[in-house]
Structures are given as structure tokens and as C-alpha cells.
Amino acid sequence: MKQYLKKVAADAEIPLTDLMLEKFQLFYELLIETNKSLNLTAITEMKDVVLKHFIDSISLSKFYDLSGCYVIDVGTGAGFPGIPLAIFYQDAEFVLMDSLNKRLQFINQITEKCNLSNITTIHGRAEDIAHDSVYREKFDYCVSRAVASLPTLLELCTPFVKVGGKFISYKSELLQEELEQSKNALKILQCVLEKKQDYSIPNTNYYRVFASFEKKKELSKKYPRQAGKPKRNPL
Ligand code: SAM
């Protein structure tokens, strides 16, 4: 795994140190082992894990610099993109949040094994945790991958972002359509689209688009609405 990751990262011009590669190797081994008893990921083939989980997560670093920042990953699941980003940015602080505690227990094992003291986990729904003053409008960046469509996701994620901070969404070809549906949500949530950034991993047909949103003003305490509503009835 390590050798393949090293090669793909070098081709993608993403600089990984030997220590980072060691941490990715440990993460990979524990992910595959734990996945036998716990549903963590449908992606298990070694090259797919490298491309679709590891490189995909850290390809964000080609367009944004999270160095020294305070970052939350909403709906992190088995730790994507949060764990790879925390391995890559040792000097940034990460909060990994999910509503499924079993996945967070797995992440806690990884943080211990990989010595990732820059990760903390929090169990709960974004709709509830975003009203806790410890987390509300505190983060430089919020990131999220494969959690919800954009209008819903904006309501779940932007309450964590401080004024002037950014929410970066890992999206697919459907982005344009989702942006069309997000006009009202962006207005209510005091955010504007900052940029859209396409990316393909070299020598693959693997495509990703990042959409980032800047928080312009403090948000009304009404948002996010109660658990379930952002998905059932998007803004
Ligand atoms: N981000 C990971 C990835 O890309 O592999 C996991 C994606 S998984 C499809 C979606 C995750 O979001 C699940 O682990 C689920 O428990 C979590 N989730 C969904 N809605 C949530 C909410 N409202 N608050 C917190 N977590 C949520």
C-alpha cells in the first residue's frame, strides 16, 4: 500500500513524508481489519482505498491551505476526509463529528495507533452540535464528503464556520445542479460561493470538484433547524 500511495502522491505532486506514509499504512491495515466486523467502507481493494479515500481526501491541499487552522469534518464516517487531512496537516487541529458512535470509536483507535494528537471526535447530529457554543461559528474551515445534497449540507455545515471562514464541500458532477438548488440556502445562511475547483487524479479517470463557500455574517440562532428537517425540507 505504502509504495503505491507514494507513487500516486508523487505523480499528483502531493508531498508525503515517510512518517505520513507510515501513518497511512497503519490506518489502511486497521481499516481493512475492522471492516470485517464493522461496516466502515464499501471500498476495500488496495488501489481503490489509496485513490478514492486517501488521495481524494488530501487532494484538497492542492487548492486550499489548512496549515495551522481549526477544522471540523461533518459526517466523517470512518474518518474521511478528516483522518488523511490530519495526517497531512500535523499543525492543524481537527474535530471529526458523526452521528454513529461506532465509527467514532474506530477513529479513536486510529488516532491512538497513528499518534494523531491533532484529532478529537464528537458524537451527535450536526443539527444539535451546531447549537453548542463550544462549536458554533468557531472553525476556520468545515469540510464534508458524501453526507447530503448541497442545500441540506449547507445548513448542517455552515453554522460551524466562523465569520470569514470557509466551508469546503467534496462534490461530483452534480455540483452545478445542486448549486442551482442552493440559492435560497446561501442567502439565509449568510454564505457566498467562493470558488469551484475541478480535479482529476493523474493517470486515472477519478474526478472530484470542490466547492467552497465563505461565511459573510453571523448566522441567526434559528439555524440549523431541528434534527432531520434540513434533509426532509431543505431551505
Ligand atoms: N464522510 C465519509 C466519507 O466520505 O467516507 C462518510 C460518508 S457516509 C455516506 C455519511 C456519514 O454522515 C455517515 O457516517 C452518517 O452517520 C453521517 N451523517 C449523516 N447525517 C448526519 C448528521 N445530520 N449529523 C452528523 N452525521 C451525519
Short mmCIF file of C-alpha atoms and ligand atoms in Angstrom, two decimals:
data_model
loop_
_atom_site.label_atom_id
_atom_site.label_comp_id
_atom_site.label_asym_id
_atom_site.label_seq_id
_atom_site.Cartn_x
_atom_site.Cartn_y
_atom_site.Cartn_z
CA MET A 1 0.00 0.00 0.00
CA LYS A 2 2.71 2.43 1.09
CA GLN A 3 4.67 2.12 -2.15
CA TYR A 4 1.58 2.62 -4.30
CA LEU A 5 0.44 5.63 -2.25
CA LYS A 6 3.93 7.11 -2.50
CA LYS A 7 3.90 6.80 -6.29
CA VAL A 8 0.37 8.20 -6.79
CA ALA A 9 1.05 11.10 -4.41
CA ALA A 10 4.32 11.88 -6.23
CA ASP A 11 2.51 11.85 -9.61
CA ALA A 12 -0.14 14.13 -8.13
CA GLU A 13 2.58 16.39 -6.70
CA ILE A 14 1.28 15.98 -3.16
CA PRO A 15 4.32 15.83 -0.87
CA LEU A 16 4.11 12.96 1.63
CA THR A 17 6.90 12.33 4.15
CA ASP A 18 7.97 8.85 5.29
CA LEU A 19 6.24 9.45 8.62
CA MET A 20 2.97 10.33 6.87
CA LEU A 21 3.27 7.19 4.72
CA GLU A 22 3.75 5.09 7.89
CA LYS A 23 0.58 6.57 9.38
CA PHE A 24 -1.41 5.92 6.21
CA GLN A 25 -0.15 2.32 6.25
CA LEU A 26 -1.35 1.77 9.84
CA PHE A 27 -4.68 3.43 9.05
CA TYR A 28 -5.11 1.20 5.99
CA GLU A 29 -4.35 -2.00 7.91
CA LEU A 30 -6.78 -1.19 10.71
CA LEU A 31 -9.48 -0.02 8.27
CA ILE A 32 -9.39 -3.32 6.36
CA GLU A 33 -9.21 -5.43 9.54
CA THR A 34 -12.03 -3.59 11.37
CA ASN A 35 -14.18 -3.51 8.24
CA LYS A 36 -14.56 -7.32 8.55
CA SER A 37 -16.73 -6.85 11.63
CA LEU A 38 -17.94 -3.25 11.35
CA ASN A 39 -19.47 -1.59 8.29
CA LEU A 40 -16.94 1.19 7.66
CA THR A 41 -16.46 1.29 3.90
CA ALA A 42 -17.53 -0.46 0.71
CA ILE A 43 -14.14 0.40 -0.81
CA THR A 44 -11.62 -2.25 0.22
CA GLU A 45 -9.40 -3.01 -2.79
CA MET A 46 -5.97 -1.55 -2.01
CA LYS A 47 -5.65 0.73 -5.05
CA ASP A 48 -9.21 1.98 -4.61
CA VAL A 49 -8.59 2.83 -0.95
CA VAL A 50 -5.50 4.80 -1.97
CA LEU A 51 -7.24 6.70 -4.79
CA LYS A 52 -10.82 7.08 -3.59
CA HIS A 53 -10.17 7.56 0.11
CA PHE A 54 -6.59 8.73 0.75
CA ILE A 55 -5.63 10.79 -2.30
CA ASP A 56 -9.17 12.08 -2.77
CA SER A 57 -9.21 13.38 0.82
CA ILE A 58 -5.84 15.14 0.63
CA SER A 59 -6.21 16.47 -2.92
CA LEU A 60 -7.95 19.40 -1.23
CA SER A 61 -4.46 20.55 -0.22
CA LYS A 62 -3.72 21.45 -3.84
CA PHE A 63 -6.26 24.29 -3.70
CA TYR A 64 -6.63 25.29 -0.04
CA ASP A 65 -4.11 25.62 2.77
CA LEU A 66 -5.34 24.29 6.12
CA SER A 67 -1.97 24.77 7.88
CA GLY A 68 -2.43 25.94 11.46
CA CYS A 69 -6.23 26.03 11.09
CA TYR A 70 -9.10 24.75 13.22
CA VAL A 71 -11.14 22.35 11.06
CA ILE A 72 -14.33 20.30 11.54
CA ASP A 73 -15.30 17.30 9.38
CA VAL A 74 -19.10 16.87 9.48
CA GLY A 75 -20.30 13.28 8.89
CA THR A 76 -16.78 11.89 8.90
CA GLY A 77 -17.87 8.21 8.86
CA ALA A 78 -14.71 6.10 9.04
CA GLY A 79 -12.64 9.30 9.02
CA PHE A 80 -12.87 10.76 5.53
CA PRO A 81 -11.62 13.26 4.68
CA GLY A 82 -10.66 14.11 8.31
CA ILE A 83 -8.02 11.47 9.10
CA PRO A 84 -5.99 11.85 5.88
CA LEU A 85 -6.13 15.64 6.28
CA ALA A 86 -4.96 15.36 9.90
CA ILE A 87 -2.06 13.14 8.81
CA PHE A 88 -1.16 15.68 6.13
CA TYR A 89 -1.59 18.81 8.29
CA GLN A 90 0.05 17.91 11.61
CA ASP A 91 -0.08 21.56 12.70
CA ALA A 92 -3.85 21.94 12.22
CA GLU A 93 -6.50 20.90 14.78
CA PHE A 94 -9.32 18.64 13.63
CA VAL A 95 -12.72 17.81 15.12
CA LEU A 96 -14.29 14.74 13.50
CA MET A 97 -18.04 14.51 14.00
CA ASP A 98 -20.58 11.81 13.23
CA SER A 99 -23.96 10.61 14.45
CA LEU A 100 -22.73 6.97 14.53
CA ASN A 101 -20.65 6.33 17.62
CA LYS A 102 -19.20 3.01 16.43
CA ARG A 103 -17.39 4.79 13.61
CA LEU A 104 -16.00 7.34 16.05
CA GLN A 105 -14.72 4.54 18.29
CA PHE A 106 -12.83 3.24 15.26
CA ILE A 107 -11.42 6.73 14.66
CA ASN A 108 -10.31 6.96 18.30
CA GLN A 109 -8.36 3.72 17.82
CA ILE A 110 -6.69 5.19 14.72
CA THR A 111 -5.75 8.44 16.44
CA GLU A 112 -4.07 6.44 19.20
CA LYS A 113 -2.25 3.99 16.88
CA CYS A 114 -1.15 6.72 14.47
CA ASN A 115 -0.34 9.18 17.23
CA LEU A 116 -2.67 11.81 15.80
CA SER A 117 -2.92 14.16 18.75
CA ASN A 118 -4.46 16.80 16.47
CA ILE A 119 -7.78 14.90 16.22
CA THR A 120 -10.72 14.94 18.63
CA THR A 121 -14.04 13.25 17.94
CA ILE A 122 -17.57 14.27 18.79
CA HIS A 123 -20.65 12.11 18.66
CA GLY A 124 -24.00 13.59 17.65
CA ARG A 125 -26.02 15.16 14.89
CA ALA A 126 -24.79 18.33 13.24
CA GLU A 127 -28.21 19.92 13.84
CA ASP A 128 -27.71 19.60 17.62
CA ILE A 129 -23.96 20.14 17.99
CA ALA A 130 -24.05 23.33 15.91
CA HIS A 131 -26.10 24.97 18.68
CA ASP A 132 -23.41 24.22 21.30
CA SER A 133 -21.45 27.45 21.86
CA VAL A 134 -18.21 25.41 22.07
CA TYR A 135 -18.53 24.59 18.37
CA ARG A 136 -20.83 27.23 16.88
CA GLU A 137 -19.10 29.62 14.47
CA LYS A 138 -15.68 28.61 15.81
CA PHE A 139 -13.94 26.95 12.87
CA ASP A 140 -11.67 28.35 10.16
CA TYR A 141 -12.82 25.54 7.87
CA CYS A 142 -15.59 22.97 7.74
CA VAL A 143 -15.15 20.06 5.31
CA SER A 144 -17.63 17.35 4.36
CA ARG A 145 -17.78 14.47 1.89
CA ALA A 146 -20.73 12.28 0.82
CA VAL A 147 -23.12 13.35 3.56
CA ALA A 148 -26.03 15.17 1.85
CA SER A 149 -27.01 17.24 -1.17
CA LEU A 150 -25.80 20.81 -1.10
CA PRO A 151 -28.86 22.70 0.22
CA THR A 152 -29.05 20.31 3.20
CA LEU A 153 -25.31 20.21 3.66
CA LEU A 154 -25.00 24.00 3.78
CA GLU A 155 -27.44 24.10 6.69
CA LEU A 156 -25.58 21.29 8.53
CA CYS A 157 -22.09 22.69 7.96
CA THR A 158 -22.01 26.49 7.75
CA PRO A 159 -23.17 27.05 11.38
CA PHE A 160 -19.76 25.68 12.49
CA VAL A 161 -17.80 28.17 10.39
CA LYS A 162 -16.70 31.46 11.91
CA VAL A 163 -17.39 34.72 10.06
CA GLY A 164 -14.70 34.96 7.37
CA GLY A 165 -14.14 31.17 7.47
CA LYS A 166 -14.96 28.65 4.75
CA PHE A 167 -16.99 25.53 4.16
CA ILE A 168 -15.45 23.21 1.56
CA SER A 169 -17.67 20.55 0.06
CA TYR A 170 -16.32 17.47 -1.77
CA LYS A 171 -18.73 17.15 -4.70
CA SER A 172 -19.25 15.35 -8.02
CA GLU A 173 -20.55 16.14 -11.50
CA LEU A 174 -23.92 17.05 -9.93
CA LEU A 175 -22.48 20.21 -8.38
CA GLN A 176 -23.97 22.67 -10.87
CA GLU A 177 -27.46 21.29 -10.35
CA GLU A 178 -27.02 21.36 -6.56
CA LEU A 179 -25.79 24.95 -6.71
CA GLU A 180 -28.93 25.96 -8.58
CA GLN A 181 -30.96 24.43 -5.75
CA SER A 182 -28.89 26.21 -3.07
CA LYS A 183 -29.59 29.85 -3.84
CA ASN A 184 -32.09 30.33 -1.04
CA ALA A 185 -29.98 28.37 1.48
CA LEU A 186 -26.92 30.51 0.71
CA LYS A 187 -28.88 33.70 1.26
CA ILE A 188 -30.36 32.58 4.59
CA LEU A 189 -27.06 31.11 5.80
CA GLN A 190 -25.05 34.27 5.03
CA CYS A 191 -22.66 32.49 2.67
CA VAL A 192 -21.39 33.05 -0.84
CA LEU A 193 -19.78 30.66 -3.28
CA GLU A 194 -16.05 31.43 -3.17
CA LYS A 195 -14.82 29.06 -5.89
CA LYS A 196 -15.34 25.78 -7.70
CA GLN A 197 -12.27 23.70 -8.29
CA ASP A 198 -12.10 20.67 -10.58
CA TYR A 199 -9.55 17.95 -10.00
CA SER A 200 -8.66 14.62 -11.64
CA ILE A 201 -6.07 12.32 -10.09
CA PRO A 202 -3.30 11.98 -12.73
CA ASN A 203 -3.44 8.79 -14.85
CA THR A 204 -6.94 7.91 -13.61
CA ASN A 205 -10.48 8.84 -14.58
CA TYR A 206 -11.19 9.76 -10.98
CA TYR A 207 -12.89 13.16 -10.88
CA ARG A 208 -13.64 15.47 -7.98
CA VAL A 209 -14.92 19.02 -7.69
CA PHE A 210 -14.52 21.15 -4.60
CA ALA A 211 -16.97 23.94 -3.92
CA SER A 212 -16.06 26.43 -1.21
CA PHE A 213 -18.31 28.94 0.49
CA GLU A 214 -17.31 31.92 2.57
CA LYS A 215 -19.29 32.89 5.68
CA LYS A 216 -20.04 36.61 5.44
CA LYS A 217 -22.06 37.33 8.58
CA GLU A 218 -23.12 35.76 11.87
CA LEU A 219 -25.99 33.31 11.50
CA SER A 220 -29.48 33.54 13.01
CA LYS A 221 -29.88 31.20 16.03
CA LYS A 222 -32.75 29.55 14.14
CA TYR A 223 -30.25 27.56 12.06
CA PRO A 224 -29.69 24.72 11.75
CA ARG A 225 -33.29 23.69 12.30
CA GLN A 226 -34.13 20.66 14.42
CA ALA A 227 -32.63 17.24 13.57
CA GLY A 228 -33.95 15.78 10.35
CA LYS A 229 -35.50 18.99 8.99
CA PRO A 230 -32.56 20.14 6.83
CA LYS A 231 -32.81 16.85 4.93
CA ARG A 232 -36.61 16.48 4.84
CA ASN A 233 -37.29 20.07 3.92
CA PRO A 234 -34.14 21.79 2.55
CA LEU A 235 -34.05 25.59 2.70
N1 SAM B 1 -17.58 11.39 5.01
C1 SAM B 1 -17.40 9.95 4.98
C2 SAM B 1 -16.88 9.50 3.65
O1 SAM B 1 -16.82 10.30 2.71
O2 SAM B 1 -16.49 8.31 3.51
C3 SAM B 1 -18.69 9.21 5.35
C4 SAM B 1 -19.80 9.32 4.36
S1 SAM B 1 -21.22 8.40 4.86
C5 SAM B 1 -22.02 8.12 3.34
C6 SAM B 1 -22.22 9.66 5.65
C7 SAM B 1 -21.93 9.84 7.12
O3 SAM B 1 -22.57 11.02 7.58
C8 SAM B 1 -22.41 8.69 7.99
O4 SAM B 1 -21.37 8.20 8.79
C9 SAM B 1 -23.54 9.31 8.81
O5 SAM B 1 -23.63 8.74 10.10
C10 SAM B 1 -23.13 10.78 8.85
N2 SAM B 1 -24.25 11.72 8.99
C11 SAM B 1 -25.34 11.84 8.21
N3 SAM B 1 -26.15 12.84 8.63
C12 SAM B 1 -25.55 13.36 9.73
C13 SAM B 1 -25.90 14.43 10.63
N4 SAM B 1 -27.03 15.11 10.47
N5 SAM B 1 -25.05 14.73 11.63
C14 SAM B 1 -23.90 14.01 11.79
N6 SAM B 1 -23.52 12.98 10.98
C15 SAM B 1 -24.33 12.67 9.96
#
